Amino acid sequence: MSVSRPVRQAPLGEQIAHELRVMIVTGRLKPGDRLVEDSLSVQFDVSRGPVRDALRLLINEGLVEPQRRGVAVAGLTSADVDELYSLREALELLALRETMRRADADWSLLEQSLSELRAAADDGSAADYAAADLEFHSKLYELSGHRRLQSTWAQHRPTFHVLLEASNAQDADLHPSAEAHADLLKVMRSGNVDAAAALLSEHLFGARNRIRTAREESNPQG
């Protein structure tokens, strides 16, 4: 099996991690399934080094667990989705507050991401929309200037990307979601921190519910 859709020539380990992440999140790899370096090296036609790098990333994300020999898939349940989103809400509210208190915050970066969201919605591309969505929110972390906050978000961002791409694929029209981001940006730029925080929490709650619904429809046992 070859690695698909390399993005910006990402290192092989990251590409393999993406492939495995998709298989875990979509249920093609089940909890308890063993992942062995030698077998994965053959499957992806690479040396063991990139496979080891990929597994290390997935362990850090909590998607696989180290075993005495190899690793095993931990899976991603609805409870895990709830946990991920409660963590994201805490992180992103901090990012929002830190950004809004800065007089030099460059909101044009979010405007650029918003344009990409609208373009992806026009194209009806779930993959491009997921990428633009995560880029919009990641800019908020970047603008916060909080280095450790950005690092923590970066650890979990790849899982959110796969989750969003899967749920977006079930949306017939992505324009309402794009305009929800526009509303969020407008309130953030207004300077009303409490209103922005409330709208961000509502935004993330809605995203979590859409993901849970999409997962339950595709995998009632998950």
JSON list of C-alpha atoms in Angstrom, two decimals:
[
{"chain": "A", "resi": 1, "resn": "MET", "atom": "CA", "xyz": [0.00, 0.00, 0.00]},
{"chain": "A", "resi": 2, "resn": "SER", "atom": "CA", "xyz": [1.48, 3.38, -0.97]},
{"chain": "A", "resi": 3, "resn": "VAL", "atom": "CA", "xyz": [1.17, 6.54, 1.08]},
{"chain": "A", "resi": 4, "resn": "SER", "atom": "CA", "xyz": [-1.59, 8.71, -0.35]},
{"chain": "A", "resi": 5, "resn": "ARG", "atom": "CA", "xyz": [-2.03, 12.45, -0.63]},
{"chain": "A", "resi": 6, "resn": "PRO", "atom": "CA", "xyz": [1.35, 13.68, 0.63]},
{"chain": "A", "resi": 7, "resn": "VAL", "atom": "CA", "xyz": [0.86, 17.27, 1.74]},
{"chain": "A", "resi": 8, "resn": "ARG", "atom": "CA", "xyz": [3.71, 19.71, 1.13]},
{"chain": "A", "resi": 9, "resn": "GLN", "atom": "CA", "xyz": [6.15, 16.83, 1.02]},
{"chain": "A", "resi": 10, "resn": "ALA", "atom": "CA", "xyz": [5.65, 16.03, 4.69]},
{"chain": "A", "resi": 11, "resn": "PRO", "atom": "CA", "xyz": [8.21, 13.62, 6.19]},
{"chain": "A", "resi": 12, "resn": "LEU", "atom": "CA", "xyz": [7.41, 9.97, 5.55]},
{"chain": "A", "resi": 13, "resn": "GLY", "atom": "CA", "xyz": [6.64, 9.37, 9.21]},
{"chain": "A", "resi": 14, "resn": "GLU", "atom": "CA", "xyz": [3.96, 12.06, 9.16]},
{"chain": "A", "resi": 15, "resn": "GLN", "atom": "CA", "xyz": [2.48, 10.72, 5.94]},
{"chain": "A", "resi": 16, "resn": "ILE", "atom": "CA", "xyz": [2.27, 7.20, 7.37]},
{"chain": "A", "resi": 17, "resn": "ALA", "atom": "CA", "xyz": [0.81, 8.55, 10.61]},
{"chain": "A", "resi": 18, "resn": "HIS", "atom": "CA", "xyz": [-1.89, 10.28, 8.57]},
{"chain": "A", "resi": 19, "resn": "GLU", "atom": "CA", "xyz": [-2.79, 7.07, 6.76]},
{"chain": "A", "resi": 20, "resn": "LEU", "atom": "CA", "xyz": [-3.00, 5.11, 10.01]},
{"chain": "A", "resi": 21, "resn": "ARG", "atom": "CA", "xyz": [-4.88, 7.95, 11.73]},
{"chain": "A", "resi": 22, "resn": "VAL", "atom": "CA", "xyz": [-7.55, 7.90, 9.04]},
{"chain": "A", "resi": 23, "resn": "MET", "atom": "CA", "xyz": [-7.91, 4.12, 9.36]},
{"chain": "A", "resi": 24, "resn": "ILE", "atom": "CA", "xyz": [-8.25, 4.39, 13.14]},
{"chain": "A", "resi": 25, "resn": "VAL", "atom": "CA", "xyz": [-10.72, 7.29, 13.15]},
{"chain": "A", "resi": 26, "resn": "THR", "atom": "CA", "xyz": [-12.88, 5.72, 10.43]},
{"chain": "A", "resi": 27, "resn": "GLY", "atom": "CA", "xyz": [-12.85, 2.33, 12.16]},
{"chain": "A", "resi": 28, "resn": "ARG", "atom": "CA", "xyz": [-10.91, 0.38, 9.54]},
{"chain": "A", "resi": 29, "resn": "LEU", "atom": "CA", "xyz": [-8.43, -0.35, 12.29]},
{"chain": "A", "resi": 30, "resn": "LYS", "atom": "CA", "xyz": [-10.23, -1.62, 15.39]},
{"chain": "A", "resi": 31, "resn": "PRO", "atom": "CA", "xyz": [-9.33, -1.22, 19.07]},
{"chain": "A", "resi": 32, "resn": "GLY", "atom": "CA", "xyz": [-6.89, -3.98, 19.99]},
{"chain": "A", "resi": 33, "resn": "ASP", "atom": "CA", "xyz": [-5.53, -4.43, 16.46]},
{"chain": "A", "resi": 34, "resn": "ARG", "atom": "CA", "xyz": [-1.77, -4.84, 16.66]},
{"chain": "A", "resi": 35, "resn": "LEU", "atom": "CA", "xyz": [0.58, -2.67, 14.61]},
{"chain": "A", "resi": 36, "resn": "VAL", "atom": "CA", "xyz": [4.00, -4.21, 14.09]},
{"chain": "A", "resi": 37, "resn": "GLU", "atom": "CA", "xyz": [6.90, -2.23, 12.62]},
{"chain": "A", "resi": 38, "resn": "ASP", "atom": "CA", "xyz": [8.05, -4.97, 10.23]},
{"chain": "A", "resi": 39, "resn": "SER", "atom": "CA", "xyz": [4.58, -5.51, 8.79]},
{"chain": "A", "resi": 40, "resn": "LEU", "atom": "CA", "xyz": [3.94, -1.78, 8.42]},
{"chain": "A", "resi": 41, "resn": "SER", "atom": "CA", "xyz": [7.30, -1.33, 6.71]},
{"chain": "A", "resi": 42, "resn": "VAL", "atom": "CA", "xyz": [6.22, -3.84, 4.09]},
{"chain": "A", "resi": 43, "resn": "GLN", "atom": "CA", "xyz": [2.72, -2.37, 3.83]},
{"chain": "A", "resi": 44, "resn": "PHE", "atom": "CA", "xyz": [3.99, 1.17, 3.20]},
{"chain": "A", "resi": 45, "resn": "ASP", "atom": "CA", "xyz": [7.16, 0.10, 1.36]},
{"chain": "A", "resi": 46, "resn": "VAL", "atom": "CA", "xyz": [9.47, 2.09, 3.63]},
{"chain": "A", "resi": 47, "resn": "SER", "atom": "CA", "xyz": [12.20, 1.36, 6.16]},
{"chain": "A", "resi": 48, "resn": "ARG", "atom": "CA", "xyz": [11.36, 0.91, 9.83]},
{"chain": "A", "resi": 49, "resn": "GLY", "atom": "CA", "xyz": [12.51, 4.42, 10.76]},
{"chain": "A", "resi": 50, "resn": "PRO", "atom": "CA", "xyz": [9.51, 6.32, 9.31]},
{"chain": "A", "resi": 51, "resn": "VAL", "atom": "CA", "xyz": [7.15, 3.67, 10.70]},
{"chain": "A", "resi": 52, "resn": "ARG", "atom": "CA", "xyz": [8.66, 4.15, 14.15]},
{"chain": "A", "resi": 53, "resn": "ASP", "atom": "CA", "xyz": [8.23, 7.92, 13.80]},
{"chain": "A", "resi": 54, "resn": "ALA", "atom": "CA", "xyz": [4.59, 7.46, 12.77]},
{"chain": "A", "resi": 55, "resn": "LEU", "atom": "CA", "xyz": [3.79, 5.21, 15.72]},
{"chain": "A", "resi": 56, "resn": "ARG", "atom": "CA", "xyz": [5.45, 7.66, 18.09]},
{"chain": "A", "resi": 57, "resn": "LEU", "atom": "CA", "xyz": [3.16, 10.42, 16.82]},
{"chain": "A", "resi": 58, "resn": "LEU", "atom": "CA", "xyz": [0.06, 8.25, 17.23]},
{"chain": "A", "resi": 59, "resn": "ILE", "atom": "CA", "xyz": [1.07, 7.25, 20.76]},
{"chain": "A", "resi": 60, "resn": "ASN", "atom": "CA", "xyz": [1.37, 10.94, 21.66]},
{"chain": "A", "resi": 61, "resn": "GLU", "atom": "CA", "xyz": [-2.10, 11.53, 20.22]},
{"chain": "A", "resi": 62, "resn": "GLY", "atom": "CA", "xyz": [-3.54, 8.65, 22.25]},
{"chain": "A", "resi": 63, "resn": "LEU", "atom": "CA", "xyz": [-4.71, 6.71, 19.19]},
{"chain": "A", "resi": 64, "resn": "VAL", "atom": "CA", "xyz": [-2.43, 3.73, 19.80]},
{"chain": "A", "resi": 65, "resn": "GLU", "atom": "CA", "xyz": [-0.93, 2.19, 22.93]},
{"chain": "A", "resi": 66, "resn": "PRO", "atom": "CA", "xyz": [2.53, 0.67, 23.36]},
{"chain": "A", "resi": 67, "resn": "GLN", "atom": "CA", "xyz": [2.58, -3.06, 24.00]},
{"chain": "A", "resi": 68, "resn": "ARG", "atom": "CA", "xyz": [5.37, -5.47, 24.92]},
{"chain": "A", "resi": 69, "resn": "ARG", "atom": "CA", "xyz": [5.81, -6.18, 21.22]},
{"chain": "A", "resi": 70, "resn": "GLY", "atom": "CA", "xyz": [4.64, -3.44, 18.88]},
{"chain": "A", "resi": 71, "resn": "VAL", "atom": "CA", "xyz": [1.65, -1.26, 19.61]},
{"chain": "A", "resi": 72, "resn": "ALA", "atom": "CA", "xyz": [-2.11, -1.78, 19.66]},
{"chain": "A", "resi": 73, "resn": "VAL", "atom": "CA", "xyz": [-4.88, 0.46, 18.38]},
{"chain": "A", "resi": 74, "resn": "ALA", "atom": "CA", "xyz": [-6.64, 2.31, 21.18]},
{"chain": "A", "resi": 75, "resn": "GLY", "atom": "CA", "xyz": [-9.40, 3.51, 18.87]},
{"chain": "A", "resi": 76, "resn": "LEU", "atom": "CA", "xyz": [-11.53, 6.63, 19.13]},
{"chain": "A", "resi": 77, "resn": "THR", "atom": "CA", "xyz": [-14.91, 6.37, 20.83]},
{"chain": "A", "resi": 78, "resn": "SER", "atom": "CA", "xyz": [-17.61, 9.00, 21.27]},
{"chain": "A", "resi": 79, "resn": "ALA", "atom": "CA", "xyz": [-16.27, 9.52, 24.78]},
{"chain": "A", "resi": 80, "resn": "ASP", "atom": "CA", "xyz": [-12.85, 10.23, 23.27]},
{"chain": "A", "resi": 81, "resn": "VAL", "atom": "CA", "xyz": [-14.42, 12.81, 20.94]},
{"chain": "A", "resi": 82, "resn": "ASP", "atom": "CA", "xyz": [-16.05, 14.49, 23.95]},
{"chain": "A", "resi": 83, "resn": "GLU", "atom": "CA", "xyz": [-12.71, 14.50, 25.75]},
{"chain": "A", "resi": 84, "resn": "LEU", "atom": "CA", "xyz": [-10.89, 15.95, 22.76]},
{"chain": "A", "resi": 85, "resn": "TYR", "atom": "CA", "xyz": [-13.43, 18.73, 22.39]},
{"chain": "A", "resi": 86, "resn": "SER", "atom": "CA", "xyz": [-13.49, 19.62, 26.07]},
{"chain": "A", "resi": 87, "resn": "LEU", "atom": "CA", "xyz": [-9.71, 19.93, 25.90]},
{"chain": "A", "resi": 88, "resn": "ARG", "atom": "CA", "xyz": [-9.90, 21.97, 22.71]},
{"chain": "A", "resi": 89, "resn": "GLU", "atom": "CA", "xyz": [-12.45, 24.33, 24.21]},
{"chain": "A", "resi": 90, "resn": "ALA", "atom": "CA", "xyz": [-10.19, 25.01, 27.19]},
{"chain": "A", "resi": 91, "resn": "LEU", "atom": "CA", "xyz": [-7.19, 25.59, 24.92]},
{"chain": "A", "resi": 92, "resn": "GLU", "atom": "CA", "xyz": [-8.99, 27.70, 22.37]},
{"chain": "A", "resi": 93, "resn": "LEU", "atom": "CA", "xyz": [-10.72, 29.95, 24.89]},
{"chain": "A", "resi": 94, "resn": "LEU", "atom": "CA", "xyz": [-7.30, 30.70, 26.34]},
{"chain": "A", "resi": 95, "resn": "ALA", "atom": "CA", "xyz": [-5.95, 31.38, 22.85]},
{"chain": "A", "resi": 96, "resn": "LEU", "atom": "CA", "xyz": [-8.88, 33.70, 22.14]},
{"chain": "A", "resi": 97, "resn": "ARG", "atom": "CA", "xyz": [-8.47, 35.66, 25.37]},
{"chain": "A", "resi": 98, "resn": "GLU", "atom": "CA", "xyz": [-4.71, 35.97, 24.91]},
{"chain": "A", "resi": 99, "resn": "THR", "atom": "CA", "xyz": [-5.18, 37.15, 21.32]},
{"chain": "A", "resi": 100, "resn": "MET", "atom": "CA", "xyz": [-7.94, 39.65, 22.08]},
{"chain": "A", "resi": 101, "resn": "ARG", "atom": "CA", "xyz": [-5.90, 41.31, 24.80]},
{"chain": "A", "resi": 102, "resn": "ARG", "atom": "CA", "xyz": [-3.11, 42.05, 22.31]},
{"chain": "A", "resi": 103, "resn": "ALA", "atom": "CA", "xyz": [-3.29, 45.43, 20.58]},
{"chain": "A", "resi": 104, "resn": "ASP", "atom": "CA", "xyz": [-1.08, 44.16, 17.75]},
{"chain": "A", "resi": 105, "resn": "ALA", "atom": "CA", "xyz": [-3.19, 41.12, 16.80]},
{"chain": "A", "resi": 106, "resn": "ASP", "atom": "CA", "xyz": [-3.20, 40.81, 13.00]},
{"chain": "A", "resi": 107, "resn": "TRP", "atom": "CA", "xyz": [-6.78, 39.78, 12.25]},
{"chain": "A", "resi": 108, "resn": "SER", "atom": "CA", "xyz": [-6.04, 39.82, 8.51]},
{"chain": "A", "resi": 109, "resn": "LEU", "atom": "CA", "xyz": [-4.52, 36.33, 8.98]},
{"chain": "A", "resi": 110, "resn": "LEU", "atom": "CA", "xyz": [-7.94, 35.03, 9.98]},
{"chain": "A", "resi": 111, "resn": "GLU", "atom": "CA", "xyz": [-9.53, 36.94, 7.09]},
{"chain": "A", "resi": 112, "resn": "GLN", "atom": "CA", "xyz": [-7.24, 35.02, 4.71]},
{"chain": "A", "resi": 113, "resn": "SER", "atom": "CA", "xyz": [-8.28, 31.71, 6.24]},
{"chain": "A", "resi": 114, "resn": "LEU", "atom": "CA", "xyz": [-11.93, 32.76, 6.02]},
{"chain": "A", "resi": 115, "resn": "SER", "atom": "CA", "xyz": [-11.50, 33.37, 2.28]},
{"chain": "A", "resi": 116, "resn": "GLU", "atom": "CA", "xyz": [-10.07, 29.87, 1.94]},
{"chain": "A", "resi": 117, "resn": "LEU", "atom": "CA", "xyz": [-13.04, 28.47, 3.87]},
{"chain": "A", "resi": 118, "resn": "ARG", "atom": "CA", "xyz": [-15.49, 30.15, 1.53]},
{"chain": "A", "resi": 119, "resn": "ALA", "atom": "CA", "xyz": [-13.58, 28.96, -1.54]},
{"chain": "A", "resi": 120, "resn": "ALA", "atom": "CA", "xyz": [-13.59, 25.37, -0.25]},
{"chain": "A", "resi": 121, "resn": "ALA", "atom": "CA", "xyz": [-17.32, 25.65, 0.45]},
{"chain": "A", "resi": 122, "resn": "ASP", "atom": "CA", "xyz": [-17.87, 26.89, -3.12]},
{"chain": "A", "resi": 123, "resn": "ASP", "atom": "CA", "xyz": [-15.93, 23.87, -4.42]},
{"chain": "A", "resi": 124, "resn": "GLY", "atom": "CA", "xyz": [-17.74, 21.48, -2.09]},
{"chain": "A", "resi": 125, "resn": "SER", "atom": "CA", "xyz": [-14.41, 19.95, -1.07]},
{"chain": "A", "resi": 126, "resn": "ALA", "atom": "CA", "xyz": [-14.62, 18.32, 2.37]},
{"chain": "A", "resi": 127, "resn": "ALA", "atom": "CA", "xyz": [-10.85, 17.83, 2.50]},
{"chain": "A", "resi": 128, "resn": "ASP", "atom": "CA", "xyz": [-10.00, 21.41, 1.55]},
{"chain": "A", "resi": 129, "resn": "TYR", "atom": "CA", "xyz": [-12.65, 22.72, 3.90]},
{"chain": "A", "resi": 130, "resn": "ALA", "atom": "CA", "xyz": [-11.25, 20.72, 6.82]},
{"chain": "A", "resi": 131, "resn": "ALA", "atom": "CA", "xyz": [-7.76, 22.08, 6.10]},
{"chain": "A", "resi": 132, "resn": "ALA", "atom": "CA", "xyz": [-9.02, 25.67, 5.91]},
{"chain": "A", "resi": 133, "resn": "ASP", "atom": "CA", "xyz": [-11.14, 25.21, 9.05]},
{"chain": "A", "resi": 134, "resn": "LEU", "atom": "CA", "xyz": [-8.17, 24.00, 11.08]},
{"chain": "A", "resi": 135, "resn": "GLU", "atom": "CA", "xyz": [-5.97, 26.75, 9.62]},
{"chain": "A", "resi": 136, "resn": "PHE", "atom": "CA", "xyz": [-8.51, 29.40, 10.70]},
{"chain": "A", "resi": 137, "resn": "HIS", "atom": "CA", "xyz": [-8.48, 28.15, 14.28]},
{"chain": "A", "resi": 138, "resn": "SER", "atom": "CA", "xyz": [-4.73, 27.56, 14.29]},
{"chain": "A", "resi": 139, "resn": "LYS", "atom": "CA", "xyz": [-4.17, 31.22, 13.40]},
{"chain": "A", "resi": 140, "resn": "LEU", "atom": "CA", "xyz": [-5.89, 32.11, 16.66]},
{"chain": "A", "resi": 141, "resn": "TYR", "atom": "CA", "xyz": [-3.32, 30.07, 18.57]},
{"chain": "A", "resi": 142, "resn": "GLU", "atom": "CA", "xyz": [-0.53, 31.66, 16.54]},
{"chain": "A", "resi": 143, "resn": "LEU", "atom": "CA", "xyz": [-1.78, 35.17, 17.27]},
{"chain": "A", "resi": 144, "resn": "SER", "atom": "CA", "xyz": [-1.97, 34.42, 20.99]},
{"chain": "A", "resi": 145, "resn": "GLY", "atom": "CA", "xyz": [1.83, 34.39, 21.16]},
{"chain": "A", "resi": 146, "resn": "HIS", "atom": "CA", "xyz": [1.59, 31.57, 23.73]},
{"chain": "A", "resi": 147, "resn": "ARG", "atom": "CA", "xyz": [4.26, 29.10, 22.63]},
{"chain": "A", "resi": 148, "resn": "ARG", "atom": "CA", "xyz": [3.29, 26.17, 24.86]},
{"chain": "A", "resi": 149, "resn": "LEU", "atom": "CA", "xyz": [-0.37, 26.61, 24.01]},
{"chain": "A", "resi": 150, "resn": "GLN", "atom": "CA", "xyz": [0.49, 26.35, 20.32]},
{"chain": "A", "resi": 151, "resn": "SER", "atom": "CA", "xyz": [2.56, 23.23, 20.99]},
{"chain": "A", "resi": 152, "resn": "THR", "atom": "CA", "xyz": [-0.29, 21.50, 22.81]},
{"chain": "A", "resi": 153, "resn": "TRP", "atom": "CA", "xyz": [-2.73, 22.34, 20.02]},
{"chain": "A", "resi": 154, "resn": "ALA", "atom": "CA", "xyz": [-0.28, 21.07, 17.37]},
{"chain": "A", "resi": 155, "resn": "GLN", "atom": "CA", "xyz": [-0.21, 17.67, 19.08]},
{"chain": "A", "resi": 156, "resn": "HIS", "atom": "CA", "xyz": [-3.96, 17.13, 18.62]},
{"chain": "A", "resi": 157, "resn": "ARG", "atom": "CA", "xyz": [-4.60, 19.08, 15.43]},
{"chain": "A", "resi": 158, "resn": "PRO", "atom": "CA", "xyz": [-4.04, 16.08, 13.09]},
{"chain": "A", "resi": 159, "resn": "THR", "atom": "CA", "xyz": [-6.78, 14.08, 14.84]},
{"chain": "A", "resi": 160, "resn": "PHE", "atom": "CA", "xyz": [-9.21, 16.98, 14.54]},
{"chain": "A", "resi": 161, "resn": "HIS", "atom": "CA", "xyz": [-8.34, 17.25, 10.85]},
{"chain": "A", "resi": 162, "resn": "VAL", "atom": "CA", "xyz": [-9.38, 13.67, 10.17]},
{"chain": "A", "resi": 163, "resn": "LEU", "atom": "CA", "xyz": [-12.53, 14.01, 12.28]},
{"chain": "A", "resi": 164, "resn": "LEU", "atom": "CA", "xyz": [-13.57, 17.19, 10.49]},
{"chain": "A", "resi": 165, "resn": "GLU", "atom": "CA", "xyz": [-12.88, 15.80, 7.04]},
{"chain": "A", "resi": 166, "resn": "ALA", "atom": "CA", "xyz": [-15.06, 12.77, 7.76]},
{"chain": "A", "resi": 167, "resn": "SER", "atom": "CA", "xyz": [-17.96, 14.84, 9.11]},
{"chain": "A", "resi": 168, "resn": "ASN", "atom": "CA", "xyz": [-17.70, 17.50, 6.37]},
{"chain": "A", "resi": 169, "resn": "ALA", "atom": "CA", "xyz": [-18.06, 14.78, 3.74]},
{"chain": "A", "resi": 170, "resn": "GLN", "atom": "CA", "xyz": [-21.62, 14.26, 4.97]},
{"chain": "A", "resi": 171, "resn": "ASP", "atom": "CA", "xyz": [-22.59, 17.95, 4.70]},
{"chain": "A", "resi": 172, "resn": "ALA", "atom": "CA", "xyz": [-24.40, 18.82, 1.48]},
{"chain": "A", "resi": 173, "resn": "ASP", "atom": "CA", "xyz": [-23.61, 22.52, 1.88]},
{"chain": "A", "resi": 174, "resn": "LEU", "atom": "CA", "xyz": [-20.57, 23.87, 3.75]},
{"chain": "A", "resi": 175, "resn": "HIS", "atom": "CA", "xyz": [-21.48, 27.54, 3.32]},
{"chain": "A", "resi": 176, "resn": "PRO", "atom": "CA", "xyz": [-23.39, 27.82, 6.64]},
{"chain": "A", "resi": 177, "resn": "SER", "atom": "CA", "xyz": [-20.29, 26.61, 8.46]},
{"chain": "A", "resi": 178, "resn": "ALA", "atom": "CA", "xyz": [-18.11, 29.13, 6.62]},
{"chain": "A", "resi": 179, "resn": "GLU", "atom": "CA", "xyz": [-20.44, 31.98, 7.56]},
{"chain": "A", "resi": 180, "resn": "ALA", "atom": "CA", "xyz": [-20.42, 30.80, 11.19]},
{"chain": "A", "resi": 181, "resn": "HIS", "atom": "CA", "xyz": [-16.66, 31.36, 11.11]},
{"chain": "A", "resi": 182, "resn": "ALA", "atom": "CA", "xyz": [-17.27, 34.82, 9.64]},
{"chain": "A", "resi": 183, "resn": "ASP", "atom": "CA", "xyz": [-19.63, 35.63, 12.52]},
{"chain": "A", "resi": 184, "resn": "LEU", "atom": "CA", "xyz": [-17.05, 34.40, 15.02]},
{"chain": "A", "resi": 185, "resn": "LEU", "atom": "CA", "xyz": [-14.33, 36.57, 13.50]},
{"chain": "A", "resi": 186, "resn": "LYS", "atom": "CA", "xyz": [-16.62, 39.62, 13.50]},
{"chain": "A", "resi": 187, "resn": "VAL", "atom": "CA", "xyz": [-17.31, 39.25, 17.23]},
{"chain": "A", "resi": 188, "resn": "MET", "atom": "CA", "xyz": [-13.63, 38.68, 17.99]},
{"chain": "A", "resi": 189, "resn": "ARG", "atom": "CA", "xyz": [-12.69, 41.83, 16.12]},
{"chain": "A", "resi": 190, "resn": "SER", "atom": "CA", "xyz": [-15.33, 43.81, 18.03]},
{"chain": "A", "resi": 191, "resn": "GLY", "atom": "CA", "xyz": [-13.29, 43.46, 21.22]},
{"chain": "A", "resi": 192, "resn": "ASN", "atom": "CA", "xyz": [-16.13, 41.96, 23.27]},
{"chain": "A", "resi": 193, "resn": "VAL", "atom": "CA", "xyz": [-14.22, 39.11, 24.92]},
{"chain": "A", "resi": 194, "resn": "ASP", "atom": "CA", "xyz": [-17.17, 37.57, 26.76]},
{"chain": "A", "resi": 195, "resn": "ALA", "atom": "CA", "xyz": [-19.38, 37.53, 23.65]},
{"chain": "A", "resi": 196, "resn": "ALA", "atom": "CA", "xyz": [-16.56, 36.05, 21.58]},
{"chain": "A", "resi": 197, "resn": "ALA", "atom": "CA", "xyz": [-15.87, 33.38, 24.18]},
{"chain": "A", "resi": 198, "resn": "ALA", "atom": "CA", "xyz": [-19.56, 32.43, 24.35]},
{"chain": "A", "resi": 199, "resn": "LEU", "atom": "CA", "xyz": [-19.81, 32.20, 20.55]},
{"chain": "A", "resi": 200, "resn": "LEU", "atom": "CA", "xyz": [-16.60, 30.15, 20.32]},
{"chain": "A", "resi": 201, "resn": "SER", "atom": "CA", "xyz": [-17.90, 27.68, 22.91]},
{"chain": "A", "resi": 202, "resn": "GLU", "atom": "CA", "xyz": [-21.17, 27.38, 20.97]},
{"chain": "A", "resi": 203, "resn": "HIS", "atom": "CA", "xyz": [-19.20, 26.92, 17.74]},
{"chain": "A", "resi": 204, "resn": "LEU", "atom": "CA", "xyz": [-17.09, 24.08, 19.17]},
{"chain": "A", "resi": 205, "resn": "PHE", "atom": "CA", "xyz": [-20.12, 22.44, 20.78]},
{"chain": "A", "resi": 206, "resn": "GLY", "atom": "CA", "xyz": [-21.85, 22.36, 17.40]},
{"chain": "A", "resi": 207, "resn": "ALA", "atom": "CA", "xyz": [-18.76, 20.93, 15.71]},
{"chain": "A", "resi": 208, "resn": "ARG", "atom": "CA", "xyz": [-18.50, 18.20, 18.33]},
{"chain": "A", "resi": 209, "resn": "ASN", "atom": "CA", "xyz": [-22.17, 17.26, 17.90]},
{"chain": "A", "resi": 210, "resn": "ARG", "atom": "CA", "xyz": [-21.86, 17.08, 14.10]},
{"chain": "A", "resi": 211, "resn": "ILE", "atom": "CA", "xyz": [-18.84, 14.81, 14.42]},
{"chain": "A", "resi": 212, "resn": "ARG", "atom": "CA", "xyz": [-20.58, 12.58, 16.93]},
{"chain": "A", "resi": 213, "resn": "THR", "atom": "CA", "xyz": [-23.66, 12.32, 14.71]},
{"chain": "A", "resi": 214, "resn": "ALA", "atom": "CA", "xyz": [-21.56, 11.50, 11.64]},
{"chain": "A", "resi": 215, "resn": "ARG", "atom": "CA", "xyz": [-19.66, 8.81, 13.54]},
{"chain": "A", "resi": 216, "resn": "GLU", "atom": "CA", "xyz": [-22.82, 7.26, 14.98]},
{"chain": "A", "resi": 217, "resn": "GLU", "atom": "CA", "xyz": [-24.44, 7.12, 11.54]},
{"chain": "A", "resi": 218, "resn": "SER", "atom": "CA", "xyz": [-21.40, 5.46, 9.97]},
{"chain": "A", "resi": 219, "resn": "ASN", "atom": "CA", "xyz": [-20.61, 3.21, 12.94]},
{"chain": "A", "resi": 220, "resn": "PRO", "atom": "CA", "xyz": [-23.52, 2.66, 15.36]},
{"chain": "A", "resi": 221, "resn": "GLN", "atom": "CA", "xyz": [-21.25, 0.57, 17.61]},
{"chain": "A", "resi": 222, "resn": "GLY", "atom": "CA", "xyz": [-18.66, 3.38, 18.00]}
]
